[in-house]
Tab-separated table of C-alpha atoms in Angstrom:
chain	number	residue	atom	x	y	z
A	501	MET	CA	144.797	156.773	78.957
A	502	GLU	CA	147.213	158.997	80.873
A	503	GLY	CA	149.133	156.091	82.347
A	504	ASN	CA	151.389	155.983	85.390
A	505	GLN	CA	153.180	159.322	85.199
A	506	ILE	CA	154.622	158.954	88.711
A	507	LEU	CA	156.454	155.728	87.807
A	508	LYS	CA	157.628	157.310	84.563
A	509	ALA	CA	159.081	160.257	86.478
A	510	ARG	CA	160.778	158.018	89.069
A	511	MET	CA	162.320	155.925	86.283
A	512	ALA	CA	163.657	159.051	84.596
A	513	GLU	CA	165.023	160.320	87.913
A	514	SER	CA	166.847	157.034	88.529
A	515	GLY	CA	168.014	156.679	84.919
A	516	PHE	CA	166.113	153.464	84.193
A	517	THR	CA	165.012	152.404	80.740
A	518	GLN	CA	162.159	149.881	80.577
A	519	ALA	CA	164.644	147.046	79.992
A	520	GLU	CA	166.872	148.159	82.886
A	521	LEU	CA	163.983	148.424	85.329
A	522	ALA	CA	162.803	144.961	84.277
A	523	GLU	CA	166.259	143.531	84.947
A	524	ALA	CA	166.585	145.349	88.288
A	525	VAL	CA	163.219	143.927	89.436
A	526	ASN	CA	164.184	140.461	88.156
A	527	ALA	CA	167.502	140.633	90.030
A	528	ASP	CA	165.616	141.346	93.262
A	529	LEU	CA	163.138	138.524	92.581
A	530	ARG	CA	165.921	136.020	91.878
A	531	ALA	CA	167.766	137.047	95.031
A	532	ALA	CA	164.581	136.320	96.991
A	533	GLY	CA	164.402	132.824	95.475
A	534	TYR	CA	161.779	133.513	92.797
A	535	GLU	CA	161.916	133.332	89.017
A	536	GLY	CA	162.596	136.648	87.294
A	537	THR	CA	159.704	136.926	84.841
A	538	VAL	CA	159.405	140.701	84.407
A	539	SER	CA	159.893	141.833	80.803
A	540	ASP	CA	159.839	145.078	78.832
A	541	ARG	CA	156.152	144.411	78.173
A	542	THR	CA	155.489	144.106	81.921
A	543	VAL	CA	157.061	147.503	82.571
A	544	ARG	CA	155.212	148.989	79.611
A	545	ASN	CA	151.934	147.745	81.102
A	546	TRP	CA	152.824	149.454	84.378
A	547	LEU	CA	153.570	152.707	82.566
A	548	THR	CA	150.451	152.721	80.404
A	549	GLY	CA	148.214	151.870	83.360
A	550	LYS	CA	147.136	148.563	81.874
A	551	THR	CA	148.484	146.968	85.061
A	552	ARG	CA	147.469	149.185	87.990
A	553	TRP	CA	148.435	146.789	90.789
A	554	PRO	CA	151.380	144.414	90.095
A	555	HIS	CA	151.732	140.933	91.558
A	556	HIS	CA	152.730	141.071	95.233
A	557	ARG	CA	156.252	139.767	94.569
A	558	GLN	CA	156.752	142.385	91.894
A	559	ARG	CA	155.473	145.050	94.272
A	560	ALA	CA	157.997	144.010	96.908
A	561	ALA	CA	160.787	144.113	94.326
A	562	LEU	CA	159.711	147.562	93.108
A	563	GLU	CA	159.772	148.796	96.690
A	564	ALA	CA	163.318	147.471	97.107
A	565	VAL	CA	164.490	149.045	93.832
A	566	PHE	CA	163.003	152.503	94.484
A	567	ASN	CA	163.244	152.443	98.317
A	568	CYS	CA	159.666	153.574	98.876
A	569	PRO	CA	156.187	152.054	99.241
A	570	VAL	CA	154.724	150.906	95.947
A	571	THR	CA	151.796	153.302	96.452
A	572	GLU	CA	154.304	156.148	96.076
A	573	LEU	CA	155.117	154.842	92.586
A	574	GLY	CA	151.658	155.585	91.237
A	575	PHE	CA	150.130	152.157	91.865
A	576	ALA	CA	146.767	151.702	93.606
A	577	ALA	CA	145.109	148.517	94.774
A	578	ARG	CA	141.732	147.601	93.367
A	579	GLY	CA	139.076	149.278	95.463
A	580	GLY	CA	141.704	151.570	96.977
A	581	ASP	CA	142.894	148.984	99.508
A	582	SER	CA	146.503	150.052	99.843
A	583	SER	CA	147.004	147.812	102.863
A	584	ARG	CA	147.832	145.040	100.392
A	585	THR	CA	151.179	146.618	99.568
A	586	ALA	CA	153.363	144.122	101.437
A	587	PRO	CA	152.919	140.360	100.909
A	588	PRO	CA	152.769	138.092	103.971
A	589	GLU	CA	156.093	136.409	103.181
A	590	ASP	CA	157.919	139.722	102.793
A	591	PRO	CA	156.988	142.088	105.671
A	592	VAL	CA	157.824	145.768	105.517
A	593	HIS	CA	160.335	145.419	108.359
A	594	ARG	CA	162.499	143.262	106.088
A	595	ARG	CA	164.216	145.274	103.363
A	596	ARG	CA	165.974	143.416	100.549
A	597	PHE	CA	169.042	144.950	99.024
A	598	VAL	CA	170.592	143.057	96.136
A	599	SER	CA	174.167	143.086	95.065
A	600	ALA	CA	173.118	141.852	91.631
A	601	SER	CA	176.651	141.565	90.322
A	602	ALA	CA	177.417	138.923	92.923
A	603	GLY	CA	173.939	137.391	92.855
A	604	VAL	CA	173.568	137.745	96.617
A	605	ALA	CA	170.737	139.362	98.571
A	606	LEU	CA	171.704	141.334	101.644
A	607	ALA	CA	168.855	141.522	104.170
A	608	ALA	CA	168.620	144.364	106.636
A	609	THR	CA	167.993	143.500	110.265
A	610	THR	CA	164.377	143.098	111.260
A	611	ALA	CA	164.763	145.916	113.766
A	612	ALA	CA	165.503	148.423	110.987
A	613	PRO	CA	162.541	150.605	110.025
A	614	ALA	CA	160.951	150.200	106.626
A	615	TYR	CA	162.409	152.387	103.903
A	616	GLY	CA	165.170	153.601	106.179
A	617	ALA	CA	168.722	154.578	105.363
A	618	GLN	CA	170.029	153.169	102.116
A	619	PRO	CA	173.025	150.820	102.097
A	620	ARG	CA	176.428	152.113	101.122
A	621	VAL	CA	177.636	151.201	97.635
A	622	GLY	CA	181.406	151.034	97.459
A	623	ALA	CA	184.418	150.075	95.394
A	624	SER	CA	183.846	146.362	96.051
A	625	ASP	CA	180.469	146.570	94.281
A	626	VAL	CA	182.143	148.209	91.306
A	627	GLN	CA	184.816	145.518	91.301
A	628	ARG	CA	182.219	142.747	91.212
A	629	LEU	CA	180.612	144.391	88.196
A	630	LEU	CA	183.992	144.680	86.494
A	631	SER	CA	184.632	140.969	87.031
A	632	LYS	CA	181.400	140.259	85.178
A	633	PHE	CA	182.476	142.658	82.445
A	634	ALA	CA	185.589	140.531	81.919
A	635	VAL	CA	183.347	137.492	81.356
A	636	VAL	CA	181.346	139.388	78.714
A	637	ILE	CA	184.578	140.376	76.934
A	638	ALA	CA	185.794	136.764	76.944
A	639	SER	CA	182.480	135.507	75.547
A	640	ASP	CA	182.642	138.095	72.790
A	641	HIS	CA	186.089	136.971	71.728
A	642	ARG	CA	185.001	133.337	71.587
A	643	TYR	CA	181.648	133.765	69.884
A	644	GLY	CA	180.793	137.405	69.168
A	645	GLY	CA	177.637	138.825	67.667
A	646	LYS	CA	175.241	136.599	69.580
A	647	LEU	CA	171.980	138.037	70.839
A	648	THR	CA	172.619	136.305	74.166
A	649	ILE	CA	175.791	138.373	74.645
A	650	GLU	CA	173.914	141.564	73.777
A	651	THR	CA	171.130	140.666	76.212
A	652	GLN	CA	173.553	139.709	78.981
A	653	ALA	CA	175.503	142.945	78.599
A	654	SER	CA	172.298	145.016	78.655
A	655	ALA	CA	171.126	143.232	81.800
A	656	LEU	CA	174.424	143.935	83.548
A	657	ALA	CA	174.108	147.608	82.607
A	658	GLY	CA	170.740	147.474	84.362
A	659	GLU	CA	172.394	146.055	87.465
A	660	ALA	CA	174.877	148.927	87.523
A	661	ILE	CA	172.076	151.486	87.222
A	662	ALA	CA	170.066	149.651	89.882
A	663	LEU	CA	172.944	150.067	92.349
A	664	GLN	CA	172.782	153.825	91.728
A	665	ALA	CA	169.143	153.846	92.822
A	666	ARG	CA	169.485	151.463	95.754
A	667	GLY	CA	172.353	152.852	97.730
A	668	THR	CA	174.341	155.911	98.725
A	669	ALA	CA	177.810	156.304	97.265
A	670	SER	CA	180.643	158.759	96.922
A	671	GLN	CA	180.901	160.833	93.776
A	672	ARG	CA	183.847	158.693	92.657
A	673	VAL	CA	181.900	155.454	93.073
A	674	ARG	CA	178.862	156.917	91.295
A	675	GLY	CA	181.086	157.881	88.384
A	676	ALA	CA	182.504	154.345	88.343
A	677	LEU	CA	178.982	152.854	88.336
A	678	TYR	CA	178.011	155.016	85.372
A	679	GLY	CA	181.246	153.878	83.751
A	680	CYS	CA	180.317	150.236	84.358
A	681	ALA	CA	176.854	150.784	82.888
A	682	ALA	CA	178.405	152.506	79.876
A	683	SER	CA	180.918	149.672	79.461
A	684	PHE	CA	178.226	146.999	79.494
A	685	THR	CA	176.049	148.999	77.115
A	686	SER	CA	178.984	149.470	74.747
A	687	SER	CA	179.485	145.683	74.785
A	688	ALA	CA	175.803	145.248	73.931
A	689	MET	CA	176.346	147.771	71.141
A	690	TRP	CA	179.343	145.845	69.803
A	691	ALA	CA	177.489	142.519	69.955
A	692	ALA	CA	174.679	144.112	67.943
A	693	ILE	CA	177.161	145.508	65.393
A	694	ASP	CA	178.869	142.147	65.143
A	695	GLY	CA	175.510	140.422	64.707
A	696	ARG	CA	174.412	142.899	61.990
A	697	ARG	CA	171.589	144.223	64.175
A	698	PHE	CA	172.341	147.817	63.310
A	699	ASP	CA	169.108	149.396	64.603
A	700	ALA	CA	169.724	147.846	68.028
A	701	ALA	CA	173.358	148.987	67.900
A	702	GLN	CA	172.245	152.570	67.294
A	703	ARG	CA	169.909	152.432	70.295
A	704	HIS	CA	172.712	151.068	72.501
A	705	PHE	CA	175.023	153.810	71.229
A	706	ASP	CA	172.566	156.546	72.214
A	707	ARG	CA	172.281	155.089	75.730
A	708	ALA	CA	175.987	154.304	76.132
A	709	SER	CA	177.143	157.772	75.090
A	710	SER	CA	174.856	159.391	77.701
A	711	LEU	CA	176.083	157.057	80.455
A	712	ALA	CA	179.719	157.593	79.471
A	713	ALA	CA	179.298	161.362	79.637
A	714	MET	CA	177.957	161.036	83.191
A	715	SER	CA	180.867	158.781	84.164
A	716	GLY	CA	183.563	161.258	83.160
A	717	ASP	CA	185.635	158.249	81.991
A	718	THR	CA	187.365	159.174	78.724
A	719	ALA	CA	188.494	155.579	78.140
A	720	ILE	CA	184.932	154.299	77.874
A	721	GLN	CA	183.973	157.380	75.864
A	722	PHE	CA	186.724	156.429	73.435
A	723	ARG	CA	185.401	152.874	73.174
A	724	ILE	CA	181.849	154.005	72.478
A	725	TRP	CA	182.735	156.565	69.800
A	726	SER	CA	185.219	154.172	68.245
A	727	HIS	CA	182.457	151.547	68.132
A	728	ALA	CA	180.215	154.140	66.485
A	729	GLY	CA	182.864	154.568	63.789
A	730	SER	CA	182.854	150.807	63.265
A	731	LEU	CA	179.037	150.751	63.183
A	732	TYR	CA	178.921	153.307	60.382
A	733	ARG	CA	181.783	151.573	58.554
A	734	HIS	CA	179.845	148.306	58.511
A	735	MET	CA	176.787	150.249	57.328
A	736	VAL	CA	178.981	151.651	54.513
A	737	ARG	CA	178.577	155.236	55.704
A	738	PRO	CA	182.234	156.345	55.587
A	739	ALA	CA	181.590	160.066	56.203
A	740	ASP	CA	179.710	159.316	59.432
A	741	ALA	CA	182.292	156.677	60.362
A	742	LEU	CA	185.184	159.108	59.988
A	743	ALA	CA	183.331	161.776	62.004
A	744	ALA	CA	182.532	159.376	64.866
A	745	ASN	CA	186.054	157.953	64.952
A	746	ASP	CA	187.450	161.491	64.989
A	747	VAL	CA	185.498	162.149	68.210
A	748	ALA	CA	187.302	159.168	69.751
A	749	ARG	CA	190.707	160.240	68.421
A	750	ARG	CA	190.344	163.754	69.849
A	751	LEU	CA	189.612	162.606	73.393
A	752	PRO	CA	192.331	163.331	75.979
A	753	ILE	CA	193.112	159.634	76.471
A	754	ALA	CA	194.034	159.245	72.795
A	755	ARG	CA	196.514	162.100	73.166
A	756	ARG	CA	197.878	160.747	76.434
A	757	ASP	CA	198.094	157.002	75.704
A	758	PRO	CA	199.755	155.801	72.464
A	759	LEU	CA	197.810	152.510	72.531
A	760	PHE	CA	194.502	154.366	72.255
A	761	ALA	CA	195.995	156.611	69.581
A	762	SER	CA	197.124	153.538	67.646
A	763	LEU	CA	193.665	151.964	67.688
A	764	GLY	CA	192.108	155.241	66.567
A	765	HIS	CA	194.503	155.480	63.604
A	766	ALA	CA	194.057	151.799	62.661
A	767	ARG	CA	190.273	152.079	62.591
A	768	HIS	CA	190.584	155.280	60.586
A	769	ALA	CA	192.613	153.326	58.019
A	770	ALA	CA	189.861	150.705	57.725
A	771	ILE	CA	187.299	153.459	57.133
A	772	HIS	CA	189.496	155.188	54.537
A	773	GLY	CA	189.561	151.886	52.665
A	774	LEU	CA	185.866	152.381	51.913
A	775	THR	CA	186.593	155.780	50.343
A	776	GLY	CA	189.243	154.310	48.025
A	777	ASP	CA	191.896	156.679	49.381
A	778	SER	CA	194.983	154.452	49.396
A	779	ARG	CA	197.260	157.317	50.458
A	780	ALA	CA	195.114	158.031	53.550
A	781	VAL	CA	195.068	154.300	54.367
A	782	ARG	CA	198.866	154.052	54.260
A	783	GLN	CA	199.278	157.242	56.273
A	784	ALA	CA	196.854	156.144	58.993
A	785	LEU	CA	198.457	152.711	59.240
A	786	GLY	CA	201.879	154.326	59.557
A	787	HIS	CA	200.648	156.494	62.437
A	788	ALA	CA	199.007	153.429	64.048
A	789	GLN	CA	202.245	151.422	63.864
A	790	ASP	CA	204.361	154.265	65.246
A	791	ALA	CA	201.986	154.803	68.172
A	792	LEU	CA	201.791	151.086	68.952
A	793	GLN	CA	205.571	150.896	69.178
A	794	GLN	CA	205.552	153.800	71.652
A	795	ALA	CA	202.915	152.231	73.921
A	796	ASP	CA	204.072	151.028	77.315
A	797	THR	CA	202.831	147.439	77.646
A	798	ALA	CA	203.166	147.595	81.441
A	799	GLU	CA	200.681	150.478	81.789
A	800	GLN	CA	197.339	149.701	83.439
A	801	ARG	CA	194.471	149.887	80.946
A	802	PRO	CA	190.805	148.776	80.782
A	803	VAL	CA	190.281	145.063	80.228
A	804	TRP	CA	188.377	145.641	76.992
A	805	MET	CA	191.452	147.303	75.469
A	806	THR	CA	194.150	144.912	76.632
A	807	ALA	CA	191.996	141.896	75.753
A	808	PHE	CA	191.985	142.592	72.019
A	809	TYR	CA	194.200	145.376	70.699
A	810	ASP	CA	197.737	144.434	69.749
A	811	GLN	CA	199.829	144.003	66.602
A	812	ALA	CA	197.576	141.196	65.364
A	813	GLU	CA	194.502	143.445	65.497
A	814	LEU	CA	196.367	146.275	63.757
A	815	GLU	CA	197.240	143.842	60.945
A	816	ASN	CA	193.609	142.732	60.822
A	817	LEU	CA	192.335	146.289	60.436
A	818	ALA	CA	194.943	146.844	57.733
A	819	LEU	CA	193.615	143.702	56.039
A	820	ALA	CA	190.085	145.164	56.079
A	821	ALA	CA	191.381	148.430	54.598
A	822	TYR	CA	193.299	146.749	51.771
A	823	LEU	CA	190.388	144.445	50.933
A	824	ALA	CA	188.151	147.512	50.617
A	825	LEU	CA	190.753	149.119	48.347
A	826	GLY	CA	190.825	146.027	46.143
A	827	ASP	CA	194.544	145.504	46.824
A	828	TYR	CA	194.227	141.744	47.272
A	829	GLU	CA	197.931	140.949	47.324
A	830	GLY	CA	198.526	143.434	50.118
A	831	ALA	CA	195.425	142.169	51.944
A	832	GLU	CA	196.693	138.581	51.828
A	833	ALA	CA	200.016	139.606	53.357
A	834	TYR	CA	198.278	141.373	56.236
A	835	ALA	CA	195.981	138.373	56.748
A	836	HIS	CA	198.859	135.927	57.118
A	837	ARG	CA	200.643	138.219	59.576
A	838	SER	CA	197.511	138.683	61.661
A	839	LEU	CA	196.757	134.945	61.798
A	840	ALA	CA	200.334	134.196	62.860
A	841	MET	CA	200.083	136.579	65.830
A	842	LEU	CA	196.479	136.083	67.000
A	843	ARG	CA	196.053	134.881	70.572
A	844	PRO	CA	194.467	131.414	70.906
A	845	GLU	CA	191.335	132.710	72.634
A	846	MET	CA	190.510	135.079	69.741
A	847	GLN	CA	188.371	132.493	67.958
A	848	ARG	CA	185.870	134.922	66.468
A	849	THR	CA	188.615	137.177	65.104
A	850	ARG	CA	190.483	134.171	63.667
A	851	ALA	CA	187.372	133.092	61.746
A	852	ILE	CA	186.793	136.611	60.410
A	853	THR	CA	190.441	137.000	59.403
A	854	THR	CA	190.420	133.602	57.679
A	855	ALA	CA	187.282	134.539	55.725
A	856	ARG	CA	188.981	137.767	54.656
A	857	LEU	CA	192.060	135.802	53.612
A	858	ALA	CA	189.871	133.601	51.399
A	859	GLN	CA	188.419	136.733	49.787
A	860	ALA	CA	191.915	138.127	49.167
A	861	GLN	CA	193.054	134.872	47.543
A	862	LEU	CA	189.936	134.737	45.397
A	863	GLY	CA	190.507	138.334	44.337
A	864	GLN	CA	193.885	137.257	42.925
A	865	GLY	CA	192.317	134.351	41.020
A	866	ASP	CA	193.821	131.679	43.283
A	867	LEU	CA	190.728	129.491	43.352
A	868	GLU	CA	192.110	126.335	44.944
A	869	PRO	CA	193.802	127.965	47.966
A	870	ALA	CA	190.844	130.340	48.365
A	871	VAL	CA	188.376	127.459	48.602
A	872	ALA	CA	190.674	125.515	50.934
A	873	THR	CA	191.011	128.572	53.199
A	874	ALA	CA	187.253	129.152	53.320
A	875	MET	CA	186.617	125.476	54.085
A	876	SER	CA	189.122	125.563	56.962
A	877	ILE	CA	186.858	127.777	59.103
A	878	PRO	CA	185.285	125.602	61.844
A	879	GLY	CA	181.535	125.180	61.462
A	880	GLU	CA	180.841	125.707	65.163
A	881	PRO	CA	180.684	128.078	66.786
A	882	THR	CA	182.608	130.700	64.808
A	883	GLY	CA	181.452	129.499	61.402
A	884	GLN	CA	177.927	130.486	62.388
A	885	HIS	CA	178.959	134.034	63.317
A	886	PRO	CA	176.807	136.529	61.327
A	887	ARG	CA	179.798	138.359	59.867
A	888	VAL	CA	181.521	135.110	58.909
A	889	THR	CA	178.419	133.623	57.276
A	890	GLY	CA	177.889	136.895	55.394
A	891	MET	CA	181.459	136.930	54.098
A	892	LEU	CA	181.310	133.265	53.091
A	893	HIS	CA	178.020	133.893	51.283
A	894	ASP	CA	179.688	136.735	49.352
A	895	PHE	CA	182.699	134.488	48.730
A	896	GLY	CA	180.481	131.821	47.164
A	897	ASN	CA	178.671	134.367	44.963
A	898	THR	CA	181.961	135.831	43.731
A	899	LEU	CA	183.382	132.365	43.104
A	900	ARG	CA	180.380	131.353	40.983
A	901	LEU	CA	180.572	134.585	38.969
A	902	THR	CA	184.325	134.250	38.487
A	903	ALA	CA	184.524	130.547	37.600
A	904	PRO	CA	181.019	129.033	37.310
A	905	SER	CA	182.208	125.754	35.759
A	906	SER	CA	185.367	125.279	37.851
A	907	PRO	CA	185.724	122.072	39.880
A	908	HIS	CA	186.742	124.294	42.809
A	909	THR	CA	183.368	126.045	42.572
A	910	ARG	CA	181.588	122.686	42.652
A	911	THR	CA	183.679	121.646	45.644
A	912	TRP	CA	182.676	124.819	47.484
A	913	ASP	CA	178.999	124.499	46.603
A	914	GLU	CA	178.903	120.918	47.865
A	915	PHE	CA	180.711	121.903	51.056
A	916	ALA	CA	178.381	124.873	51.678
A	917	HIS	CA	175.305	122.714	51.022
A	918	ASP	CA	176.460	120.000	53.425
A	919	THR	CA	177.343	122.584	56.066
A	920	ARG	CA	173.900	124.194	55.900
A	921	ARG	CA	172.199	120.774	56.060
A	922	ASN	CA	174.213	119.752	59.136
A	923	GLN	CA	173.255	123.001	60.910
A	924	LEU	CA	169.509	122.347	60.496
């Protein structure tokens, strides 16, 4: 079956993936007071031709998204009756434009002709998207790694792309919309990395890097390539991690802004830890510290950067590097410094740092404090974070190999068993 090649071409022209088109249609449906039930499978059925004539509400939403009659999207009514394009409750003289980021539908006047001039998309639309981006960042710092965060961020990227298709905008605003879509997609990428869903993270990276290139925003390009370095580090692919992080470090913003330079160096140190190169780790951390001290704290920067990178995060990346090197005494020192400086809202990072501290203490043979540290991590919600549960699982395995008959091992096993039972 040839499928709906016209819809496929229009999606490519507008920059929609299947998931983004589904979310754009759902946003229009919700704004009209209906439930958004369109999924990737729904869009796939449209593309393959399995569904040749969507439900009338979906047709109206498709018309609003693409600003044309649904028959111009490759759909045909059964028996060729194209007069069924518009449903009775949504006449063609009533266009629906959705500002999805605000969740508000803006109706054109009934006197306006169908499929007339598109609405103007401006800086206020971008600002509404950015306010939602701040919510995603806050959720990540509290919980991190959750599929719901990944899904939410992907949906918001779809909203940003939908605005591109629905309205006219200046070149500057279009660049900002691509930047918003790239930002949301990079958050979806990070949530997938954090949740150990590496295949999904790679797909988000491919999409985010394309959007970032179209935005011309070197700050978001830095974030995406830096995330790619972290992705490959967690996959234990240090050569790829160093190469990706080098792309970030060579961007103009890393040369212009010491805070970006510092983060690039700090993440390089964490990657070098995997290679066992202690000299490179120390050198990178020295460069990161020097750059951080030069950074102007009053300078305006993206919310994703100011929300997480500071001295506490530098210490945390140093902790990761020294753990990888097997320098457990040094790792413990960095862990304590990071925990002392972490902001209260950084709950996910606190749990990860505490789990790393327990590993560093165990590596030195300090069984009792190591077990006490591991047991101090709250069970909900951060104790259920994929990275934390993975580290605690490794902690338990190492503890049993190191001291199988120790009372501290029995204490940990009982605690871990009770924790798992309470989570069922």
